[in-house]
Amino acid sequence: MNATGPGPLGAPDPGTTRPGAAGLELTGLSKSFPAAAGERLVLDAVSLSCAPGSFTALIGPSGCGKSTLLRLVAGLERPSGGQIGIGGLSPDQMRTSGRLGIAFQDAALLPWRSVVDNVALPLEVLGKRQRGQDAHVQELVRLVGLSGYEKARPRQLSGGMRQRVAIARALVTRPDMLLLDEPFGALDQILRRAMNLELQRIWMADRPTTLLVTHGIDEAVFLADEVVVLGANPGRIVARIPIDLPRPRTPEMIYSVYFQTLQGQISRALEQGTGR
Ligand SMILES: Nc1ncnc2c1ncn2[C@@H]1O[C@H](COP(=O)(O)OP(=O)(O)OP(=O)(O)O)[C@@H](O)[C@H]1O
Ligand SMILES: [Mg+2]
């Protein structure tokens, strides 16, 4: 966690990379799971490097290993081969020091806790929840559009609202590395666009190194510095497409010829990766 520099709620500062940001280095990463007939190779020799403060989108067919890759980077699974470095630290070191924020594909909220108490959970785990800090928690709840639901329990929320709680929880420690697994999958298109803009604003203000898993080609192009396309069986990188659009990205850019060309490139790479 970085105590200096602009906070996630401060003014966007497009020119700055925060001093604490950690680059991600994946080297020959592979993962197998036990299967009926021996082992099943899910990720095969994935090598990827993401600069400190960069935004990378991962896109690929269902089952190609995107969530597995995120869980490996978060230290929640062990690699079968290869290495993971995050600013020279291991995933475990990053996670246990609160420098890594993750929003899972299923929101994974604690059902007996209110919205605010779910968002604040990582601070409690780190022993850093203080009276004064709840203002920050409340502001994150507002940012993800859940004002008025602070005391609600997860069962009282829609699927999209639960996902937004999970995003706020991932951001609450101001992580250096942010892992988002299809965070907007359950949102309608209009809300998704609004949340994309909000995520860009938060990211530009705080510059965590970010890995976003998405099935939305437009979302990937809109948000990322680079789109990494994965193929399936086994999961591997089939294309890396740099997105050379200025920041902040605006909704009008979606209709530009360049944006559409990029979408076409990603779409073709996805088709090749699935062999369809
Ligand atoms: N703990 C596990 N044990 C056994 N197999 C697993 C485990 N976790 C994932 N897998 C398998 O690994 C493969 C990749 O799963 P993963 O969840 O990473 O896919 P994904 O790319 O995130 O898919 P989706 O887009 O549907 O979310 C799947 O075939 C899945 O069955
Ligand atoms: Mg997944």
Coordinates of C-alpha atoms and ligand atoms in Angstrom, one line a residue:
M1 CA 0.0 0.0 0.0
N2 CA 1.3 3.4 -0.9
A3 CA 0.7 6.2 1.5
T4 CA 1.9 9.0 -0.8
G5 CA 0.7 10.3 -4.1
P6 CA -2.9 11.0 -5.1
G7 CA -5.5 8.8 -3.5
P8 CA -8.2 6.8 -5.4
L9 CA -10.6 9.5 -4.6
G10 CA -8.4 12.4 -5.6
A11 CA -8.1 14.2 -8.9
P12 CA -7.0 12.0 -11.8
D13 CA -3.3 12.6 -12.6
P14 CA -2.6 10.9 -16.0
G15 CA 1.1 11.7 -16.0
T16 CA 2.2 9.9 -12.8
T17 CA 3.1 6.4 -12.2
R18 CA 2.9 5.9 -8.4
P19 CA 6.2 5.1 -6.7
G20 CA 5.0 1.9 -5.0
A21 CA 3.5 0.3 -8.2
A22 CA 4.8 -3.1 -8.8
G23 CA 5.4 -4.6 -12.3
L24 CA 4.2 -8.2 -13.0
E25 CA 6.6 -10.8 -14.5
L26 CA 5.3 -14.2 -15.5
T27 CA 7.9 -16.6 -16.8
G28 CA 7.0 -19.9 -18.4
L29 CA 4.0 -20.2 -16.1
S30 CA 2.1 -23.5 -16.3
K31 CA -0.7 -25.1 -14.3
S32 CA -2.1 -28.7 -14.4
F33 CA -5.0 -30.0 -12.5
P34 CA -5.6 -33.7 -11.6
A35 CA -8.1 -35.2 -14.1
A36 CA -9.6 -38.6 -14.7
A37 CA -6.9 -39.6 -17.1
G38 CA -3.8 -38.3 -15.2
E39 CA -3.2 -34.5 -15.4
R40 CA -4.9 -31.8 -17.4
L41 CA -2.7 -29.0 -18.6
V42 CA -4.7 -25.8 -18.2
L43 CA -2.0 -23.1 -18.7
D44 CA 1.0 -23.8 -20.9
A45 CA 4.2 -21.7 -20.6
V46 CA 2.6 -18.3 -20.2
S47 CA 5.2 -15.5 -20.2
L48 CA 4.0 -12.0 -19.8
S49 CA 5.4 -8.8 -18.4
C50 CA 3.3 -5.9 -17.3
A51 CA 5.0 -2.6 -16.5
P52 CA 4.4 -0.9 -13.1
G53 CA 1.1 1.0 -13.3
S54 CA 0.0 -0.6 -16.6
F55 CA -3.5 -1.9 -17.4
T56 CA -3.7 -5.2 -19.1
A57 CA -6.9 -6.9 -20.3
L58 CA -7.0 -10.7 -20.6
I59 CA -9.6 -12.1 -23.0
G60 CA -10.1 -15.7 -24.2
P61 CA -12.7 -18.4 -24.5
S62 CA -14.5 -19.9 -21.5
G63 CA -12.4 -22.5 -19.7
C64 CA -9.0 -21.3 -21.2
G65 CA -7.6 -20.6 -17.8
K66 CA -8.1 -16.9 -17.2
S67 CA -9.4 -17.2 -13.6
T68 CA -6.7 -19.8 -12.9
L69 CA -4.1 -17.3 -14.1
L70 CA -5.5 -14.6 -11.7
R71 CA -5.6 -17.1 -8.8
L72 CA -2.0 -18.0 -9.5
V73 CA -1.0 -14.3 -9.5
A74 CA -2.9 -13.8 -6.2
G75 CA -1.1 -16.8 -4.7
L76 CA -4.3 -18.7 -4.2
E77 CA -3.1 -21.6 -6.5
R78 CA 0.5 -22.9 -6.8
P79 CA 2.0 -23.0 -10.3
S80 CA 3.0 -26.4 -11.7
G81 CA 5.9 -24.7 -13.4
G82 CA 7.4 -21.3 -14.1
Q83 CA 7.6 -18.2 -12.0
I84 CA 5.6 -15.2 -10.8
G85 CA 7.2 -12.0 -9.6
I86 CA 5.4 -8.8 -8.6
G87 CA 7.8 -6.0 -8.1
G88 CA 10.3 -8.6 -6.9
L89 CA 7.9 -10.0 -4.4
S90 CA 6.1 -13.3 -4.4
P91 CA 2.2 -13.4 -4.7
D92 CA 2.0 -14.5 -1.1
Q93 CA 4.1 -11.6 0.1
M94 CA 2.0 -9.2 -1.9
R95 CA -1.3 -10.6 -0.7
T96 CA -0.4 -10.9 3.0
S97 CA 0.8 -7.3 3.1
G98 CA -2.4 -6.0 1.6
R99 CA -0.7 -4.8 -1.6
L100 CA -2.8 -7.0 -3.8
G101 CA -6.5 -6.5 -4.4
I102 CA -8.7 -9.1 -6.1
A103 CA -12.3 -9.2 -7.2
F104 CA -13.4 -12.7 -7.9
Q105 CA -15.7 -13.7 -10.8
D106 CA -18.5 -14.7 -8.3
A107 CA -18.5 -11.8 -5.8
A108 CA -17.6 -14.1 -2.9
L109 CA -19.1 -11.8 -0.2
L110 CA -19.8 -12.8 3.4
P111 CA -23.6 -13.1 3.6
W112 CA -23.9 -12.1 7.2
R113 CA -22.0 -8.9 6.7
S114 CA -23.4 -5.6 5.5
V115 CA -22.1 -3.9 2.3
V116 CA -19.8 -1.6 4.3
D117 CA -18.5 -4.4 6.5
N118 CA -17.8 -6.5 3.4
V119 CA -15.9 -3.7 1.7
A120 CA -13.8 -3.1 4.9
L121 CA -13.0 -6.7 5.4
P122 CA -9.4 -6.6 3.9
L123 CA -8.6 -3.7 6.3
E124 CA -9.8 -5.8 9.3
V125 CA -7.7 -8.8 8.1
L126 CA -4.7 -6.5 8.0
G127 CA -5.6 -4.9 11.4
K128 CA -6.0 -1.6 9.7
R129 CA -9.6 -0.8 10.1
Q130 CA -9.9 2.3 12.2
R131 CA -12.8 4.6 13.0
G132 CA -11.5 7.4 10.7
Q133 CA -11.0 5.0 7.8
D134 CA -14.7 4.3 7.4
A135 CA -15.0 7.6 5.5
H136 CA -12.8 6.0 2.8
V137 CA -14.9 2.8 2.8
Q138 CA -18.1 4.9 2.5
E139 CA -16.6 6.9 -0.4
L140 CA -15.8 3.6 -2.2
V141 CA -19.3 2.4 -1.7
R142 CA -20.5 5.7 -3.2
L143 CA -18.1 5.4 -6.1
V144 CA -19.5 2.0 -7.1
G145 CA -23.0 3.5 -7.0
L146 CA -24.3 1.8 -3.8
S147 CA -25.1 4.8 -1.7
G148 CA -28.1 4.0 0.4
Y149 CA -27.2 0.3 0.5
E150 CA -24.4 0.6 3.2
K151 CA -26.2 -1.6 5.7
A152 CA -27.8 -4.0 3.2
R153 CA -26.8 -7.7 3.3
P154 CA -25.6 -9.4 0.1
R155 CA -28.9 -11.4 -0.3
Q156 CA -30.7 -8.0 -0.6
L157 CA -28.6 -7.0 -3.6
S158 CA -28.8 -7.9 -7.3
G159 CA -25.9 -9.9 -8.9
G160 CA -24.5 -6.7 -10.4
M161 CA -24.6 -4.9 -7.1
R162 CA -22.8 -7.7 -5.4
Q163 CA -20.1 -7.5 -8.0
R164 CA -19.7 -3.8 -7.3
V165 CA -19.3 -4.5 -3.6
A166 CA -16.5 -6.9 -4.6
I167 CA -14.8 -4.2 -6.7
A168 CA -14.9 -1.7 -3.8
R169 CA -13.5 -4.4 -1.5
A170 CA -10.6 -5.0 -4.0
L171 CA -9.8 -1.3 -3.9
V172 CA -10.1 -0.7 -0.2
T173 CA -6.4 -1.2 0.7
R174 CA -5.2 0.9 -2.3
P175 CA -3.4 -2.1 -3.7
D176 CA -0.3 -1.9 -5.9
M177 CA -1.6 -4.8 -8.0
L178 CA -5.3 -5.1 -8.9
L179 CA -6.8 -8.3 -10.2
L180 CA -10.3 -8.1 -11.6
D181 CA -12.1 -11.2 -12.9
E182 CA -15.0 -10.2 -15.1
P183 CA -16.1 -7.6 -12.7
F184 CA -18.8 -6.2 -14.9
G185 CA -20.1 -9.4 -16.3
A186 CA -23.5 -9.1 -14.6
L187 CA -24.1 -5.5 -15.4
D188 CA -26.3 -4.0 -18.1
Q189 CA -24.6 -2.3 -21.0
I190 CA -25.3 1.3 -19.8
L191 CA -24.1 0.6 -16.2
R192 CA -21.1 -1.3 -17.6
R193 CA -20.0 1.8 -19.6
A194 CA -20.4 4.0 -16.5
M195 CA -18.4 1.6 -14.4
N196 CA -15.7 1.4 -17.1
L197 CA -15.3 5.2 -16.9
E198 CA -15.3 5.0 -13.1
L199 CA -12.6 2.3 -13.1
Q200 CA -10.5 4.3 -15.5
R201 CA -10.7 7.3 -13.2
I202 CA -9.8 5.3 -10.1
W203 CA -6.9 3.6 -12.0
M204 CA -5.6 6.9 -13.4
A205 CA -5.6 8.5 -10.0
D206 CA -3.9 5.6 -8.2
R207 CA -2.2 3.6 -11.0
P208 CA -2.2 0.1 -9.5
T209 CA -0.8 -2.5 -12.0
T210 CA -4.0 -4.0 -13.2
L211 CA -5.0 -7.3 -14.8
L212 CA -8.7 -7.4 -16.0
V213 CA -10.3 -10.5 -17.2
T214 CA -13.2 -9.8 -19.5
H215 CA -15.3 -11.3 -22.3
G216 CA -16.1 -7.8 -23.6
I217 CA -13.8 -6.9 -26.6
D218 CA -15.0 -3.3 -26.4
E219 CA -14.4 -3.1 -22.7
A220 CA -10.9 -4.5 -23.1
V221 CA -10.0 -1.9 -25.8
F222 CA -11.6 0.9 -23.9
L223 CA -9.7 0.2 -20.6
A224 CA -6.4 -1.4 -21.5
D225 CA -2.9 -0.4 -22.5
E226 CA -2.5 -3.9 -23.9
V227 CA -5.0 -6.7 -24.7
V228 CA -3.6 -10.2 -24.2
V229 CA -5.6 -12.8 -26.1
L230 CA -5.5 -16.4 -24.7
G231 CA -6.3 -19.5 -26.7
A232 CA -7.7 -22.7 -25.2
N233 CA -6.6 -26.3 -24.6
P234 CA -4.2 -25.6 -23.2
G235 CA -4.4 -21.9 -22.3
R236 CA -1.7 -19.9 -23.9
I237 CA -1.1 -16.5 -25.2
V238 CA -2.0 -16.2 -28.9
A239 CA -1.8 -12.4 -29.4
R240 CA -0.7 -9.3 -27.6
I241 CA -2.3 -6.2 -29.0
P242 CA -1.2 -2.7 -27.8
I243 CA -3.9 -0.1 -27.5
D244 CA -2.5 3.2 -28.5
L245 CA -5.4 5.5 -27.5
P246 CA -4.8 8.6 -25.4
R247 CA -6.0 8.9 -21.8
P248 CA -8.5 9.5 -20.5
R249 CA -10.4 7.4 -22.9
T250 CA -13.8 8.8 -23.8
P251 CA -17.1 7.1 -24.9
E252 CA -16.8 8.9 -28.3
M253 CA -13.6 7.0 -29.0
I254 CA -15.6 3.7 -29.3
Y255 CA -16.9 4.9 -32.6
S256 CA -13.5 5.8 -34.1
V257 CA -12.1 3.7 -37.0
Y258 CA -9.0 2.9 -35.0
F259 CA -11.1 1.5 -32.1
Q260 CA -13.1 -0.7 -34.5
T261 CA -9.9 -1.9 -36.2
L262 CA -8.6 -3.0 -32.8
Q263 CA -11.8 -4.8 -32.0
G264 CA -11.5 -6.6 -35.4
Q265 CA -7.9 -7.7 -34.6
I266 CA -8.9 -9.1 -31.2
S267 CA -11.9 -10.8 -32.6
R268 CA -9.8 -12.6 -35.3
A269 CA -7.2 -13.6 -32.7
L270 CA -9.9 -15.1 -30.5
E271 CA -11.3 -17.1 -33.5
Q272 CA -7.8 -18.4 -34.3
G273 CA -7.2 -19.3 -30.6
T274 CA -10.4 -21.3 -30.4
G275 CA -9.7 -22.9 -33.8
R276 CA -13.1 -21.9 -35.0
Ligands
LIG1 N1 -9.4 -26.4 -8.7 C1 -9.5 -27.0 -9.9 N2 -9.5 -28.3 -10.1 C2 -9.6 -28.9 -11.3 N3 -9.8 -28.2 -12.4 C3 -9.9 -26.9 -12.4 C4 -9.7 -26.2 -11.1 N4 -9.8 -24.9 -11.4 C5 -10.0 -24.8 -12.7 N5 -10.0 -26.0 -13.3 C6 -10.2 -26.2 -14.7 O1 -9.3 -25.4 -15.4 C7 -9.9 -24.9 -16.6 C8 -9.8 -23.4 -16.7 O2 -10.7 -22.9 -15.7 P1 -10.8 -21.3 -15.4 O3 -11.8 -21.1 -14.4 O4 -9.4 -20.7 -15.2 O5 -11.3 -20.8 -16.9 P2 -11.7 -19.3 -17.4 O6 -10.9 -19.0 -18.5 O7 -11.7 -18.4 -16.2 O8 -13.2 -19.6 -17.9 P3 -14.5 -18.6 -17.8 O9 -14.4 -17.6 -18.9 O10 -15.7 -19.5 -18.1 O11 -14.6 -18.0 -16.5 C9 -11.3 -25.5 -16.7 O12 -11.3 -26.6 -17.5 C10 -11.6 -25.9 -15.2 O13 -12.4 -27.0 -15.2
MG2 MG -13.2 -17.4 -15.2

